[in-house]
Structures are given as structure tokens and as C-alpha cells.
Short mmCIF file of C-alpha atoms and ligand atoms in Angstrom, two decimals:
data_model
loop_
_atom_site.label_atom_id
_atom_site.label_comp_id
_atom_site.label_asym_id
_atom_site.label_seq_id
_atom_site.Cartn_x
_atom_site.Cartn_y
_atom_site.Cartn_z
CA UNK A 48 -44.25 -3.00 -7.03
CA UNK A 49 -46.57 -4.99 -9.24
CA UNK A 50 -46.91 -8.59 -8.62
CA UNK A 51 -47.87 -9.09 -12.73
CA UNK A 52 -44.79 -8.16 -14.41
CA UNK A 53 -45.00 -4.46 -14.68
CA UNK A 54 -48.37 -5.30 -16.70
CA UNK A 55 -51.31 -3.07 -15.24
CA UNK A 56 -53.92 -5.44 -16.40
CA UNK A 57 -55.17 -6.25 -12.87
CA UNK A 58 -53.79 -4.19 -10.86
CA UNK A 59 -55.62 -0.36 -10.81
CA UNK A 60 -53.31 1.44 -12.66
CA UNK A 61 -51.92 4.86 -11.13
CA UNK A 62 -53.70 8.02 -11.62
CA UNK A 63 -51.89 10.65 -13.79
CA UNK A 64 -52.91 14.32 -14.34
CA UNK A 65 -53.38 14.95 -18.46
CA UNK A 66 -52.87 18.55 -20.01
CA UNK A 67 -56.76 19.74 -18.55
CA UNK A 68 -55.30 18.95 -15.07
CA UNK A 69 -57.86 16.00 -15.07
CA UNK A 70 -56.60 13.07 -13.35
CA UNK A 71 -56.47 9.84 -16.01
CA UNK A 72 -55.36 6.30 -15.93
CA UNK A 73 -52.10 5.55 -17.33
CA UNK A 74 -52.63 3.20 -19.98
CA UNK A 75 -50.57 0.03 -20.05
CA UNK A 76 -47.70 0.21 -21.82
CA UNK A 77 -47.05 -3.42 -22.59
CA UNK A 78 -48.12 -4.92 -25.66
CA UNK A 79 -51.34 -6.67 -25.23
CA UNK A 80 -50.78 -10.36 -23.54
CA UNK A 81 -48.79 -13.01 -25.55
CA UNK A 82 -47.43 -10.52 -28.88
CA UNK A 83 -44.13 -8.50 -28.79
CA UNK A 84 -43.26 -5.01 -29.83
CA UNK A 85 -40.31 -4.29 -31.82
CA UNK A 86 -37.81 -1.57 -30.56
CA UNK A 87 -35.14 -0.98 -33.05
CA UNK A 88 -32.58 -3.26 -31.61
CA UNK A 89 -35.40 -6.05 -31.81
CA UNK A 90 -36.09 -4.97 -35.42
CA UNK A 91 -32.60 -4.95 -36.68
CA UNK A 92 -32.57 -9.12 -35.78
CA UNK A 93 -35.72 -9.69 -37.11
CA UNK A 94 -34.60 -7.82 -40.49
CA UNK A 95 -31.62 -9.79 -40.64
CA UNK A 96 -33.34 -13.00 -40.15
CA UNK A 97 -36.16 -12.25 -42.66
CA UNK A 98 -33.56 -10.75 -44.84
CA UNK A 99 -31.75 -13.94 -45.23
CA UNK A 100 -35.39 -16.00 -45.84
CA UNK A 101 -35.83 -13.77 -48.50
CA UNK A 102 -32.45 -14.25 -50.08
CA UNK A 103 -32.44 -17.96 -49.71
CA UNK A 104 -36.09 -17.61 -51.32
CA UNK A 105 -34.77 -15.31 -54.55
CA UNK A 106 -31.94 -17.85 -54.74
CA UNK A 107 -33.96 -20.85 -55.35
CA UNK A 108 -36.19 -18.39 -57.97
CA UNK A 109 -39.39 -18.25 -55.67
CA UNK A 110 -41.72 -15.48 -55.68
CA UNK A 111 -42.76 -13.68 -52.90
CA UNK A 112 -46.76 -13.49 -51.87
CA UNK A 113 -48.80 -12.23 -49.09
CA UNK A 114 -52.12 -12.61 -47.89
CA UNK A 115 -54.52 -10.48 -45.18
CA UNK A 116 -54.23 -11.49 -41.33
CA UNK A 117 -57.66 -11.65 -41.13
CA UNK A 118 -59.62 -14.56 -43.34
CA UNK A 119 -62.85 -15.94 -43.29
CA UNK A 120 -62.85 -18.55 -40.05
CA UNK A 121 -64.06 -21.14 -42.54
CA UNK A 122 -60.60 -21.40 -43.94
CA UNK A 123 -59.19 -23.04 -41.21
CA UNK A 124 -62.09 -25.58 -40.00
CA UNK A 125 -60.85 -29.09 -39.91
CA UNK A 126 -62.83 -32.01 -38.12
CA UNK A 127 -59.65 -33.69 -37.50
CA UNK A 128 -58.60 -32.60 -33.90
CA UNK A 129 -55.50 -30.13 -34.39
CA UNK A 130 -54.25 -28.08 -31.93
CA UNK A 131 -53.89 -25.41 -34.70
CA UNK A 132 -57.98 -25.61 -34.42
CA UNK A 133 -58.32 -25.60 -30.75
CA UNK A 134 -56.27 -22.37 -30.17
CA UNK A 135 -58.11 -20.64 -33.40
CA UNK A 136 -58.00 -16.23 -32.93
CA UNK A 137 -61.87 -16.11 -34.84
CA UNK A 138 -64.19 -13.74 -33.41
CA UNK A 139 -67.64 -12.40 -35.19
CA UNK A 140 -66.77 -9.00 -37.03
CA UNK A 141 -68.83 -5.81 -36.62
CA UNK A 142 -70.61 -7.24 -39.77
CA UNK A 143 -71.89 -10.52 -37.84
CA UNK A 144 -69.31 -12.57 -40.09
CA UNK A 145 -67.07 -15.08 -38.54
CA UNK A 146 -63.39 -14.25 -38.83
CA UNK A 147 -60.03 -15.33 -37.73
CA UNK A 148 -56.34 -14.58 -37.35
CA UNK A 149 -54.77 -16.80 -39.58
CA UNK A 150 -53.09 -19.47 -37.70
CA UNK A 151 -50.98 -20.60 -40.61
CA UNK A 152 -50.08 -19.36 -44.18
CA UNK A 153 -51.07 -22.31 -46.15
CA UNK A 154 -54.93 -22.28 -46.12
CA UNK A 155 -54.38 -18.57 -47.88
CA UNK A 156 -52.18 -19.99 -50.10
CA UNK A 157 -54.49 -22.63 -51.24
CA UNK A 158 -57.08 -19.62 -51.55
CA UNK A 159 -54.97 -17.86 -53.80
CA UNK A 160 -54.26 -19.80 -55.86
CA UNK A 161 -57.94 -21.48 -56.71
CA UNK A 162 -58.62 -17.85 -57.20
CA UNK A 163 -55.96 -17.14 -59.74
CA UNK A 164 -56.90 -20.62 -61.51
CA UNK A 165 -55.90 -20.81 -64.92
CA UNK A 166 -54.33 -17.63 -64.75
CA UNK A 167 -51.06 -18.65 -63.63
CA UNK A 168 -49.12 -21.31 -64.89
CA UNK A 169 -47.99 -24.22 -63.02
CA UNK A 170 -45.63 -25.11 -61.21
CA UNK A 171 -45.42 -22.50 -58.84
CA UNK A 172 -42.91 -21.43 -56.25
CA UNK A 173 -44.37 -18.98 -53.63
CA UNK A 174 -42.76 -17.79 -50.60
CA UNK A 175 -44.65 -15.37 -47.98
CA UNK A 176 -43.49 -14.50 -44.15
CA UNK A 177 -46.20 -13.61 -42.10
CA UNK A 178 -47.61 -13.16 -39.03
CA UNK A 179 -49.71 -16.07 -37.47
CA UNK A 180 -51.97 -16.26 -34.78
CA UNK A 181 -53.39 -18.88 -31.67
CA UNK A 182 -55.30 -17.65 -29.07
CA UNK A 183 -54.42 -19.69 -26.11
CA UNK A 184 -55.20 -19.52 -22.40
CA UNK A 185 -51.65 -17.33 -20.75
CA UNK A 186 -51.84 -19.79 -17.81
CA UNK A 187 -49.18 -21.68 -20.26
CA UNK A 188 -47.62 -18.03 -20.99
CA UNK A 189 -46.66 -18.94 -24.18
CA UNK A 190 -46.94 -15.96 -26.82
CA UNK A 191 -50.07 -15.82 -29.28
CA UNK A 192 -48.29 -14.52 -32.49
CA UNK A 193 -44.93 -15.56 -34.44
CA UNK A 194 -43.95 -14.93 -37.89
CA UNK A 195 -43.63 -17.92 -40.05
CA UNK A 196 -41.38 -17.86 -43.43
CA UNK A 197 -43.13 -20.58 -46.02
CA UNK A 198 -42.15 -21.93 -49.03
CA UNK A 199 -44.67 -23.88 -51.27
CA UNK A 200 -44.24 -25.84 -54.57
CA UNK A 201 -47.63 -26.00 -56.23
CA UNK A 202 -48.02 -28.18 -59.04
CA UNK A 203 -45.36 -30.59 -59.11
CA UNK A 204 -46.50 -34.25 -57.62
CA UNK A 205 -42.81 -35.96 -57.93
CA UNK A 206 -40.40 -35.86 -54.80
CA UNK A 207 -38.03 -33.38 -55.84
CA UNK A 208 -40.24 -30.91 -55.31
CA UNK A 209 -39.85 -31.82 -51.08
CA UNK A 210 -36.12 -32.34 -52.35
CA UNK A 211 -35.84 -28.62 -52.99
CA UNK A 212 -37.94 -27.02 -50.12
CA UNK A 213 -35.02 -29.69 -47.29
CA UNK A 214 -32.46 -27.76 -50.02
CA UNK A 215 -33.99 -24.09 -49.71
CA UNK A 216 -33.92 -24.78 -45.21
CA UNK A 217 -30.16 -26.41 -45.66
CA UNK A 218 -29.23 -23.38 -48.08
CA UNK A 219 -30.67 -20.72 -44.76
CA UNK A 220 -29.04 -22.89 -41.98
CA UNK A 221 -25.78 -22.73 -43.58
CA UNK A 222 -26.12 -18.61 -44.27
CA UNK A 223 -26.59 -18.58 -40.63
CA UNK A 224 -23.41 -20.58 -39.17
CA UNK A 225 -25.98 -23.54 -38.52
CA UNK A 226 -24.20 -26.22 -39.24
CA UNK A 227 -25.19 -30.41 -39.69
CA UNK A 228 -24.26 -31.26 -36.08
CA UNK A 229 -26.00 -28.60 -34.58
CA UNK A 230 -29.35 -29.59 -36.70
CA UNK A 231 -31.07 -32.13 -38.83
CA UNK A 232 -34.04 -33.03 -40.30
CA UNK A 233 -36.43 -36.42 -39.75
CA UNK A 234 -38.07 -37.53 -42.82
CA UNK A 235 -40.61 -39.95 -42.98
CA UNK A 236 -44.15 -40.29 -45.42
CA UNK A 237 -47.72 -40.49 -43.87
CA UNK A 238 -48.03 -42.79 -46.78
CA UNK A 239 -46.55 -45.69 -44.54
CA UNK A 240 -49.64 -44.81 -41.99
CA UNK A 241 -52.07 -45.08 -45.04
CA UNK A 242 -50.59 -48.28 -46.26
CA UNK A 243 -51.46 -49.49 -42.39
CA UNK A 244 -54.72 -48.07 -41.94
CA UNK A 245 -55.53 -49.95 -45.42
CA UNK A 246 -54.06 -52.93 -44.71
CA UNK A 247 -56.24 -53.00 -41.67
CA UNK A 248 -59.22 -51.65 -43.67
CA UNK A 249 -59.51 -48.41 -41.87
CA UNK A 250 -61.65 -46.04 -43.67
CA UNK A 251 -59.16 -43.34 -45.68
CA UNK A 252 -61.83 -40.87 -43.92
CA UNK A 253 -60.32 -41.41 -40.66
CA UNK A 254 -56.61 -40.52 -41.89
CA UNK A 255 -55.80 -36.97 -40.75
CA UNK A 256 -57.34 -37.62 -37.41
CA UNK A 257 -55.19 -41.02 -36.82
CA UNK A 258 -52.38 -38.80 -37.59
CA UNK A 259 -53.31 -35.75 -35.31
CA UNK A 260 -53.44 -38.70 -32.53
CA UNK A 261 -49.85 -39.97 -33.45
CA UNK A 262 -48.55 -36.37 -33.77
CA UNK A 263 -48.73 -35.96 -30.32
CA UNK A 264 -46.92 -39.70 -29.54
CA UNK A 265 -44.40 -37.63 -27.77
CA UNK A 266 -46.24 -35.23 -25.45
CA UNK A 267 -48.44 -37.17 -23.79
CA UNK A 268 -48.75 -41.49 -22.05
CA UNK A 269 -48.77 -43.90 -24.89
CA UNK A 270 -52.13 -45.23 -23.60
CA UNK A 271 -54.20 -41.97 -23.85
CA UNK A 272 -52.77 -41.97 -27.61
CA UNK A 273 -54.19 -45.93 -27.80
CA UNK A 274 -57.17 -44.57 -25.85
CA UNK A 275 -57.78 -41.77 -28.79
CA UNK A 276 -56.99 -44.05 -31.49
CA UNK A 277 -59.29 -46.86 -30.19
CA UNK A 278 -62.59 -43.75 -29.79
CA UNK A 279 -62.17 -43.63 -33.75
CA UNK A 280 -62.79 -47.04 -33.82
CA UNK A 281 -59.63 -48.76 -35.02
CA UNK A 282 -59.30 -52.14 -33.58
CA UNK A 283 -56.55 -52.71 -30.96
CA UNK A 284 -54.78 -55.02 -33.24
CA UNK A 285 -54.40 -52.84 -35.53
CA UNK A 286 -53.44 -49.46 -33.40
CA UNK A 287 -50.35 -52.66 -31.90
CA UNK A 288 -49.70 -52.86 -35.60
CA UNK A 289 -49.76 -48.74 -36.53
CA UNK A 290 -47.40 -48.20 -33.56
CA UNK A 291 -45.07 -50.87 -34.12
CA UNK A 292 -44.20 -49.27 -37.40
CA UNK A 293 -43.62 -45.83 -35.81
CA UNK A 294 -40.60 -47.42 -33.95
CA UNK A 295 -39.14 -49.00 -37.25
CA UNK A 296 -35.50 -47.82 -37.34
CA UNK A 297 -34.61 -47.84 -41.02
CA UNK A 298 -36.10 -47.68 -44.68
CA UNK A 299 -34.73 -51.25 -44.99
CA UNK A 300 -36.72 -52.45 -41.86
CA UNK A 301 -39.87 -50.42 -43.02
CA UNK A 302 -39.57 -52.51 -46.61
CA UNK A 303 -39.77 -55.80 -44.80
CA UNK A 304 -42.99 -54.42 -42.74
CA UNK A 305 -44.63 -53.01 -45.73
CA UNK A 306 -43.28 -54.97 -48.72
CA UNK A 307 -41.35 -53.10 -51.11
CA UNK A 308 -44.05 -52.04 -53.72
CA UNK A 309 -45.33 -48.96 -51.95
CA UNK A 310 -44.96 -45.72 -52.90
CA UNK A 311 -43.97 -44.81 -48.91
CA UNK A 312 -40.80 -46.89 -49.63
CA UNK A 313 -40.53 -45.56 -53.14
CA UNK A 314 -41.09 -41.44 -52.33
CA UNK A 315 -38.25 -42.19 -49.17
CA UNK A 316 -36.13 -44.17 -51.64
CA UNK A 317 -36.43 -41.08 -53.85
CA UNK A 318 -36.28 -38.45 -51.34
CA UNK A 319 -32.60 -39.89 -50.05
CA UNK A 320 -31.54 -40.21 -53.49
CA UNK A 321 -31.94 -36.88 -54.20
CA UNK A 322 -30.59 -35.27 -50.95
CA UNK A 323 -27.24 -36.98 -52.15
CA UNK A 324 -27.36 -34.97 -55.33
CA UNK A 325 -28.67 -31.66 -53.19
CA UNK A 326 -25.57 -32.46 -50.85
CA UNK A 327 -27.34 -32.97 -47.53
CA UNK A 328 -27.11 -36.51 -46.76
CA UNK A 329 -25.69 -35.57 -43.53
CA UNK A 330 -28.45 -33.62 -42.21
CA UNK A 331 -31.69 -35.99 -43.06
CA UNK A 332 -32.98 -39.03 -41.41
CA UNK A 333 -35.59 -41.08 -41.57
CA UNK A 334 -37.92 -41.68 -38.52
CA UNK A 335 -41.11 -43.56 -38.69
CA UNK A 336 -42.55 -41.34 -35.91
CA UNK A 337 -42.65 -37.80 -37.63
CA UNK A 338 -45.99 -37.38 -38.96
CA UNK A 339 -46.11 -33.36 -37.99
CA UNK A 340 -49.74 -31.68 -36.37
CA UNK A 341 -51.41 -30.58 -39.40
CA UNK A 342 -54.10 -33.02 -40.77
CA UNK A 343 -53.54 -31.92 -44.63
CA UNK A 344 -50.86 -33.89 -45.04
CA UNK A 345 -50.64 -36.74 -47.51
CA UNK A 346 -47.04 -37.93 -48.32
CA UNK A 347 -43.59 -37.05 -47.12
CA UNK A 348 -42.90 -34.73 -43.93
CA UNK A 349 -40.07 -33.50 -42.62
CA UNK A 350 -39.23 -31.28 -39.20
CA UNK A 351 -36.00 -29.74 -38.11
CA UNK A 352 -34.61 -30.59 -34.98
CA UNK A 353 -31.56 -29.74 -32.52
CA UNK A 354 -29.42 -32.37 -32.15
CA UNK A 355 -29.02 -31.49 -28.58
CA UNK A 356 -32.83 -31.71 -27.96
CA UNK A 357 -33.42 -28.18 -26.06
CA UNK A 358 -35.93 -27.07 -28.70
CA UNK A 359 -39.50 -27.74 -30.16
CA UNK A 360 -39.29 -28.38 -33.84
CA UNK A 361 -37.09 -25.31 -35.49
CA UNK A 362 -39.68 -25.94 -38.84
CA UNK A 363 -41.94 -28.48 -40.73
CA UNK A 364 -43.32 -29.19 -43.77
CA UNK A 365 -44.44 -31.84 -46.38
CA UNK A 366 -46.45 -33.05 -49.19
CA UNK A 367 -50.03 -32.37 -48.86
CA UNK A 368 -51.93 -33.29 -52.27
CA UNK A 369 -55.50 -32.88 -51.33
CA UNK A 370 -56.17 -29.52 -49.86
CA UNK A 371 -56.70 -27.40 -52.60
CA UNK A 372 -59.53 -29.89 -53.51
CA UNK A 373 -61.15 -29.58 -49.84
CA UNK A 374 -61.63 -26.01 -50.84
CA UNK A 375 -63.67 -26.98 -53.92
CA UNK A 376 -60.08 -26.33 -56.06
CA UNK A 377 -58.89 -28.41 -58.71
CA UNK A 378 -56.64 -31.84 -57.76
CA UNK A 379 -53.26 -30.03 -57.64
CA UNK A 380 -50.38 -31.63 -55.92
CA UNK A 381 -48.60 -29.20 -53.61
CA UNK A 382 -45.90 -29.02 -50.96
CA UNK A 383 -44.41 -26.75 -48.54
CA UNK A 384 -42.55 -25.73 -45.21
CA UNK A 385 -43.18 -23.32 -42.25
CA UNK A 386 -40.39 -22.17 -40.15
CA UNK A 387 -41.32 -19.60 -37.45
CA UNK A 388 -39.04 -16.85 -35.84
CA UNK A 389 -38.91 -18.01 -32.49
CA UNK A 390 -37.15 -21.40 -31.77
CA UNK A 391 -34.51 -20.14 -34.60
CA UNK A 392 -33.49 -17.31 -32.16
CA UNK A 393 -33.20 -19.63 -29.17
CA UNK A 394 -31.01 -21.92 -30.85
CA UNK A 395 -28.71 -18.52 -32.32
CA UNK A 396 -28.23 -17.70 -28.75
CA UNK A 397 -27.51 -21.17 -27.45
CA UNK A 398 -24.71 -21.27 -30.44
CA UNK A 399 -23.80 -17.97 -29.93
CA UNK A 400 -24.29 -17.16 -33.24
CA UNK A 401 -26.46 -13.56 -33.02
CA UNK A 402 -25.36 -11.15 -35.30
CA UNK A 403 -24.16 -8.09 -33.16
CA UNK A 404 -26.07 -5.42 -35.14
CA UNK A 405 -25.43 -1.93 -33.98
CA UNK A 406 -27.31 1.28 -35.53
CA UNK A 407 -25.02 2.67 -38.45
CA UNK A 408 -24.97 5.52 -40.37
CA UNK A 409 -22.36 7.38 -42.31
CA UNK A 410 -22.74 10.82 -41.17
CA UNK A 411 -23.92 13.40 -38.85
CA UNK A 412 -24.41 16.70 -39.77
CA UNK A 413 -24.70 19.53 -37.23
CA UNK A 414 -24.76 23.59 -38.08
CA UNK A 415 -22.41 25.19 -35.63
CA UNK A 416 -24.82 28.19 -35.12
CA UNK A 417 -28.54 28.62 -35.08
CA UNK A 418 -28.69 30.65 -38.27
CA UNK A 419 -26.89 27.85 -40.32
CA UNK A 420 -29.90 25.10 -39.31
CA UNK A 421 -30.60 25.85 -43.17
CA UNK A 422 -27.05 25.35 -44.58
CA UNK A 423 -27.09 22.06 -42.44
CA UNK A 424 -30.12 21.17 -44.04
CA UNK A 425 -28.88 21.62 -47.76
CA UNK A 426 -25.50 19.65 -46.22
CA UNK A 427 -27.46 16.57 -45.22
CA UNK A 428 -29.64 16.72 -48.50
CA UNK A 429 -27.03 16.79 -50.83
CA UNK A 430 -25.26 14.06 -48.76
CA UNK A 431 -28.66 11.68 -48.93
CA UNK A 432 -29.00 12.50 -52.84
CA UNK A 433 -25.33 11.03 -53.41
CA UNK A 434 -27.08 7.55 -51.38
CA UNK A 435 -25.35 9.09 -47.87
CA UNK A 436 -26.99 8.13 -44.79
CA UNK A 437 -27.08 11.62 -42.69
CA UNK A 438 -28.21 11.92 -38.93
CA UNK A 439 -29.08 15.50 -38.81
CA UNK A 440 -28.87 17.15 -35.91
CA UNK A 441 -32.44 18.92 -35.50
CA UNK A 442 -31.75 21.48 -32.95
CA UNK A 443 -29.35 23.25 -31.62
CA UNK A 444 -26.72 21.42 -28.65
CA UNK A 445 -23.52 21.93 -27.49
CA UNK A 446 -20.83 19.79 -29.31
CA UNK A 447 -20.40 17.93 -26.46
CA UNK A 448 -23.75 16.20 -26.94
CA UNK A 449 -22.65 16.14 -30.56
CA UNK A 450 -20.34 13.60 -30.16
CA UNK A 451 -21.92 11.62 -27.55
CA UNK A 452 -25.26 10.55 -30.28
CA UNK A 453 -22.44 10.51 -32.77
CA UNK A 454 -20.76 7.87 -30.67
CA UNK A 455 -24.36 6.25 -29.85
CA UNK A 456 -25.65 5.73 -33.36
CA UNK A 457 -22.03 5.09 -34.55
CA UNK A 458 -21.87 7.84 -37.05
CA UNK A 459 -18.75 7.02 -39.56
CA UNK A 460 -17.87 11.05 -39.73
CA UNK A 461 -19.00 14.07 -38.27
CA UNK A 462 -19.85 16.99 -40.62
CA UNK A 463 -19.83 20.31 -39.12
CA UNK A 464 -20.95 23.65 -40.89
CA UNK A 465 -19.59 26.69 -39.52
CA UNK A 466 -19.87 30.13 -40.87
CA UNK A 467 -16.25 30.88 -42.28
CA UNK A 468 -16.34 27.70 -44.53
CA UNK A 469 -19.78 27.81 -45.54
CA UNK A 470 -19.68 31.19 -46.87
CA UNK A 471 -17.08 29.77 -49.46
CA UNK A 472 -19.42 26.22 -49.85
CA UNK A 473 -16.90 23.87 -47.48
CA UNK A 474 -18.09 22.27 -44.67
CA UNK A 475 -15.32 20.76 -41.78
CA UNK A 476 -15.22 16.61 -41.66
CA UNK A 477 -14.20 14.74 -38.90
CA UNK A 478 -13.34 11.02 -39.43
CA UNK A 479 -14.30 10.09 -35.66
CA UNK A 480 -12.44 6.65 -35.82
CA UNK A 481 -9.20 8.11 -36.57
CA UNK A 482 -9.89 11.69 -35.72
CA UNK A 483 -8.47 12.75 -39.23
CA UNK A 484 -9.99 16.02 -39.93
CA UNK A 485 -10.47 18.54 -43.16
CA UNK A 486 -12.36 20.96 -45.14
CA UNK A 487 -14.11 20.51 -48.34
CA UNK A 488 -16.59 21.94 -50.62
CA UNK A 489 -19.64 20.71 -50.07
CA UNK A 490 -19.96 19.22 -54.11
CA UNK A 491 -16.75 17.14 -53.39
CA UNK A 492 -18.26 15.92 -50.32
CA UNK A 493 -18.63 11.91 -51.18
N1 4JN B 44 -50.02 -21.59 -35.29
C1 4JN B 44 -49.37 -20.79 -34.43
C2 4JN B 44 -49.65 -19.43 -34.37
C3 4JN B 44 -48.97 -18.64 -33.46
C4 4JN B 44 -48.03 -19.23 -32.66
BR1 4JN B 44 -47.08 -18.18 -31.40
N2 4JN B 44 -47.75 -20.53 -32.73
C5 4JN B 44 -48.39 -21.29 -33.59
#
């Protein structure tokens, strides 16, 4: 037995004879470490999560995009310290060029749409799902891809653009039996850390990296995160001051730390307004602390939580104003969400709410003899033409297997062609949940 999880990675793999009679490893059969395969009963979930992504997405009038796997590595180099950066999938091509697995969507996004400049017209509403990449060491056995479903508003600098993306997440949640006690969102603006780090005269220069520190406030000692902020060279008065305002409770105790004329105060003001109009009051909150991992950031983020606290963050997103112009783009507000297919699943399964999906398909059609294969053919053709779903039976078995894969891929009837009927065009029909049977020509068959 293999000590490695049935992988043959490090373990010599046994010796099998191939068709010359020459003995050959046996390759492993896993998928390589940290990515999944997708074996139809896997694939029917992840359609029927993606499928209601992209309804939620044609409901709110976005349109869909897509970008390669593979982009230049210099898309996704940030000085500021993210995680995202650290665990970068960039290797140098066959063509000496540095490359990487996307880690994200939005960089691409950002590409896209500098490319299609003055082409399109703004505001635009993209959504893409795609596969993202991190290489990172297995000791932590965590996997190295995930899809991620985005939605991005680009173009629109007022609040209820962030208004609509908390909307679009509320609008999936609720498709999905996720309800406001079982999730919620924290709110909060990395405009209240600006308003600090000015206050304290902190160069803006070091903002994304100050907020890459406080990001990880949560997973590790409060004075490695004062040990981090201190290296940049923020004074300790002032890093007292930045984290006293993380633990501020309420919009109404932020206003008395940072005065009231703001625009931190005045984009949360806004945001809550609006959420009352949208109708989900009940499932945002506003908590100093969130400033989410991804230095582009400029103004309101959000992250959705389980109330229960089992989970990382189900999805993020926010404002961030400034990174089309890091990639020599023009000074175009944007804002946008990613919400990967992974911690969704765990909490479906802790709420027992996974869709049972079984295979399904209308009919199966199987010639009684060997020299009606043909006939059974021209059966299950005319069946598909009429928008039929036919499981044709290929070969030829005795009934009794038949109705087993009938039973299996829970076939709705079972068409038979023998030779009597189908020398006058009828085929038999079984209804296999009630057993009802009959005969009809194959043109009436709907
Ligand atoms: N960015 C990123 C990519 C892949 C996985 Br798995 N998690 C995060």
C-alpha cells in the first residue's frame, strides 16, 4: 500500500507489460499535485454552480469576458508584499519570456480594457469565471487552482456601483438557499486607512503595503504586524493610532475619530443607504478591520463571511480606482468582486444544501437484434432532431443489461425496436417509472 495517497510520485511505480510485451511504468493517474479532475458527477455541481453565476450575471445585464490562463508575469508584479505575489505560477516559456498562471482575473481585465480604449463605451459591466493559479509549497496541501466568478463595474466612480456588485452576491446567495443568517458581508473603505496614514503624514506611496500588513491582522501576533508596519517606517504613534481605528465598532464611532468631512464616512454613509434601497440591510456590516489582501485597492471593500466562522472568506471585492493607470491606462474608476468555487461548496455541504444532481436523459434506444443496429440508429436520430435526449445502446446486450444502464443513467423511457413493428415504422415504448407500455410509429414518437 502506498504511504502517499495512492499518488506514485515517490514511490517507483509498478511495472506493467504494454501491447509489444515491453514492460512500462504505469503512469500516475492522479491529477498533478494541488488541481482536481472533473468526473461527471463533479462536473454536474460545478455546472450548476457556474450556471447560476452566469444567470445572476445576465440578470443584472453584465457581459460575459474571458481572458488566456497564461499572461505576461509582468501583469501581476506588485512591490507591495501580497501573498497573491509570493505564491505566483510564472515560469520562462520555451521563447525565454517570463510567464505566469494568472493568479487573479482582474489584472486581465484591466488589460482588456486599455486595449479596447475608446472602443467601448463606458460604463462597463464584465463578468468572466476562470481558472486561477498559486503555486505553493504542498507541505500546507492546499490546492494550486480554483475557479473564481468576477464581476467588475468599469467606469462608474460613485458608490452604487459597489452597491450593485453586494446586490449581484445577495441576488446568487439567495438562488442558492443561502440565506442572511447563514452569511453576511463586512464593509469598510481603505479610505479611513488613507485619511490615517495622512493625518500622520505617511507617504500615499506606502499605502498598499500598510494595507497588505493589516490584511493579515488576523493570521498572525499583533506585534509581528507592528513589527512590519514599523520596517516601512511609520512611527509607533502612529501604527497605536492606525490600529486603534481598526477596532472602531460603528460608522458613528469612526465619524468622531475621523471628523465627519471624509469621503470614508461619506462612501459608508452612501454604501448603507443604498443597501436599504437594494434590500440587504440585513446582510452588511461595517468593520473597520476588513481591508482584503490585494494592494489595488483604493475605497470601499467588502468580504463574505459565515456567520458561524468555519470558513475563509466565501468572496471579496471593492473599489480600486488606480490600477488601470499603473498599467499606463487612462484614470478610470473601477470596481469588482471575486468569489471562488471552493469555500461556497464547503459551506453547501455544512447547510446541506447540495443539489442532488443525477445523470438524466429521456430515452434509451436499443435494436432488439443485430441487424436492426441501423433502424435503432434512425430511432435515436429522429428522437434527437425533435430536441430528445437518446442513450443509444451501441452494441448488442441482453435486455437484462438494458435495463440495468437504463436504471443507472435514469433513462425516462425505454425504446425498443424489434423486427415486427419496425417493418410497419413503430417502435415499442416503455415508460420505466410506471411500466406503461405501447407501440407507435416512429413520426408520432414525441
Ligand atoms: N489566487 C489564488 C489562486 C488559486 C488558489 Br487555489 N487560490 C488563490
Amino acid at each position: 500500500t502506498k504511504s502517499n495517497g495512492g499518488r506514485s510520485g515517490s514511490i517507483v511505480a509498478p511495472l506493467v507489460a504494454n501491447e509489444e510485451g515491453e514492460e512500462v511504468q504505469k503512469i500516475d493517474v492522479n491529477p498533478p499535485k494541488g488541481t482536481r479532475d472533473f468526473a461527471p458527477e463533479d462536473m454536474r455541481l460545478r455546472n450548476w454552480l457556474f450556471n447560476h453565476f452566469k444567470e445572476v450575471s445576465r440578470l443584472f445585464g453584465y457581459e460575459e469576458v474571458d481572458y488566456p490562463v497564461l499572461e505576461t508575469e509582468a501583469l501581476f508584479i506588485r512591490k507591495a508584499g501580497e501573498e497573491i505575489r509570493d505564491q505566483l505560477y510564472c515560469f520562462e516559456d520555451r521563447g525565454k519570456r517570463r510567464v505566469a498562471l494568472r493568479p487573479e482575473l482582474t489584472p486581465s481585465l484591466a488589460r482588456l480594457v486599455i486595449q479596447k480604449g475608446k472602443s467601448v463605451s463606458l460604463p462597463l459591466k464584465w463578468f468572466a469565471i476562470g481558472q486561477c493559479w498559486r503555486y505553493e509549497r504542498m507541505t500546507r496541501g492546499r490546492r494550486r487552482e480554483h475557479y473564481q466568478w468576477n464581476m467588475d463595474i468599469i467606469g462608474v466612480p460613485q458608490v452604487t456601483a459597489e452597491a450593485e456588485l453586494i446586490s449581484s452576491i445577495v441576488t446568487f446567495f439567495k438562488r442558492i438557499g443561502i440565506t442572511a443568517s447563514d452569511v453576511g458581508f463586512k464593509v469598510s473603505s481603505r479610505k479611513v486607512l488613507q485619511e490615517m496614514l495622512r493625518k500622520y503624514g505617511v507617504p500615499e506611496t506606502l499605502f498598499g503595503r500598510v494595507c497588505i500588513i493589516i490584511d493579515k491582522i488576523e493570521k498572525i501576533p499583533i506585534d509581528e504586524i507592528k513589527k512590519e508596519l514599523g520596517s516601512t517606517g511609520i512611527s509607533e504613534d502612529a501604527i497605536e493610532q492606525l490600529l486603534q481605528v481598526l477596532s472602531v465598532k460603528s460608522l458613528d464611532d469612526l465619524e468622531d475619530v475621523l471628523g465627519g468631512a471624509g469621503e470614508a464616512i461619506a462612501d459608508l454613509k452612501q454604501l448603507f443607504s443604498l443597501a436599504e434601497k437594494f434590500g440587504y440591510s440585513e446582510w452588511i456590516q461595517f468593520d473597520a478591520s476588513v481591508v482584503r489582501g490585494l494592494a489595488y485597492y483604493t475605497g470601499i471593500v467588502f468580504e463574505g463571511f459565515d456567520r458561524k466562522g468555519n470558513l475563509r472568506a466565501i468572496c471579496g471585492g471593492g473599489r480600486y480606482d488606480r490600477l488601470l493607470p499603473t498599467y499606463g491606462g487612462d484614470d478610470i474608476p473601477a470596481c469588482g468582486f471575486g468569489f471562488g468555487d471552493a469555500v461556497i461548496v464547503e459551506l453547501l455541504k455544512e447547510k446541506n444544501l447540495l443539489p442532488e444532481l443525477g445523470q438524466e436523459v429521456e430515452n434509451i434506444v436499443c435494436a432488439l437484434e443485430k441487424d436492426l443496429q441501423g433502424a435503432a440508429a434512425t430511432v435515436a436520430t429522429t428522437l434527437r432532431s425533435k430536441g430528445q435526449t437518446v442513450d443509444l445502446v451501441l452494441e448488442s446486450k441482453p435486455l437484462k443489461w438494458v435495463f440495468k444502464r437504463a436504471a443507472r443513467i435514469n433513462a425516462r423511457r425505454l425504446i425498443l425496436v424489434g423486427k415486427t413493428e419496425w417493418e410497419d415504422g413503430s417502435v415499442s415504448v416503455k415508460v420505466l417509472s410506471s411500466g406503461e407500455q405501447f407501440q407507435v410509429k416512429l413520426n408520432d414518437l414525441e
